[in-house]
Amino acid sequence: DEHAENLTLVAYTSGNRGEYWYYPVQQVSEPVFLQANTPYYVRGRHIEWGGADWFRMAVLVHDEPTAGLQRLYNSLPETQRLDLERYRVYESQIISFSSDVGTFYVGGPGGFDLDRPINLQSSNTGSLRSALSSVSSPRCSSFSVGYARNSTAQTVVYNITFNCVNNQPFSPVQITTLSDYTGGTPTWERQWVSSTPISGAYRFCAGLNCTEYLPYNSNDGQVEQAIETLPGIVDVEVIGAQSYEEGRYWWIHFHDPQGDVP
């Protein structure tokens, strides 16, 4: 029926099948009788552990397969997600040394590069970039390196920028100093810099029909009202939220029309 508390498990799979469609016996339910014009509560539970993943649920109509399936398909409400994100977000990691005397090795997920000792007395940014590339993760192997030495305070700061799109933090750059280093433990700091702040206006389109342009900071009600001006779209529910680095996304639930919405 339509009540969540009456849910009954009808099909499941115990783990990743490795293919989009694969049918062990427990993954296909016994036939379930459904009454026309009666709402039913259906829930699929998908547990994500890491990496790319997918979840699909299918229905096989046993009587009048073509017409019945089309009626079922047309009765399903559609939800779309739309994202408004900054173009690129770069990560910088800042390594500060309390002395400008000594040598260090740099490390990362691939271990330490012991073939390129870096001397604090000179910038050695080229050697540091090469060392970082040799020990970095596959997610990013391109770096820009800034070097600042204060000879009066006898300090050195390296600013290491990852030249890759960043949708999650990169592994910390690791430092091990040699015995000739005269300062304390180097400090580490992470910063993010967006290339372009979100600004301006945007619009939503369905087929060849588009809304008026909306300010980038429009609220959910303004977005909902604009979408409902499009031909053929009568009733939607818009739920927006803040996303990574001040971006924004919207879940758009189509109540009318239902079925496939372009």
C-alpha angles and dihedrals in degrees: 000000000000097000119102093210089066095059117143125193109243103163138009145160123216097218149337110330095198092229136071093240123024123147118208109171096258090056094066120064129219113260111288120206113228125189118223117250091017120120118230130194111229124178131184119195118205121180115203119202104173145310127033115337144163142200128201134176123192135191126209115202110209100195122054089359098194101039094036094050091049091051090050092047092050091051095057115099113230127224124196129188120213123189132203107192139165113263098241137355118201126199124217126193117200120206116193125195121197091210134044093208120090147037134270143185124225125223143182141161088315094056127250126325100229092174094071114053109187117218115212093213092074132035098247088179092153092055091046092052091050092048092049091050092052095053102031127111120260088255092076135006101161121089142173115210128201122194127199124177123186105200092187095053090031094228134134130203127191119196109200116191121194107222094209136094106270120211094155133017119283121232113276117263107246125218130196118183127213126232092266092066110108102190138080128270111310115246126229131209133176124213134176126214123189116212095214130018116227111259142133128050140299139186139211123237133195110189108316094338121093136183124239115275113278127205112257090245097052115147126237094264093054091049092047093049092049094051091049089060090067115102112264095014110107109160130016135161117217123200115181132186141178115263138188117329096357094308120138138218135188133209107212114198114195112214095166120050103031128192122041111002117186 
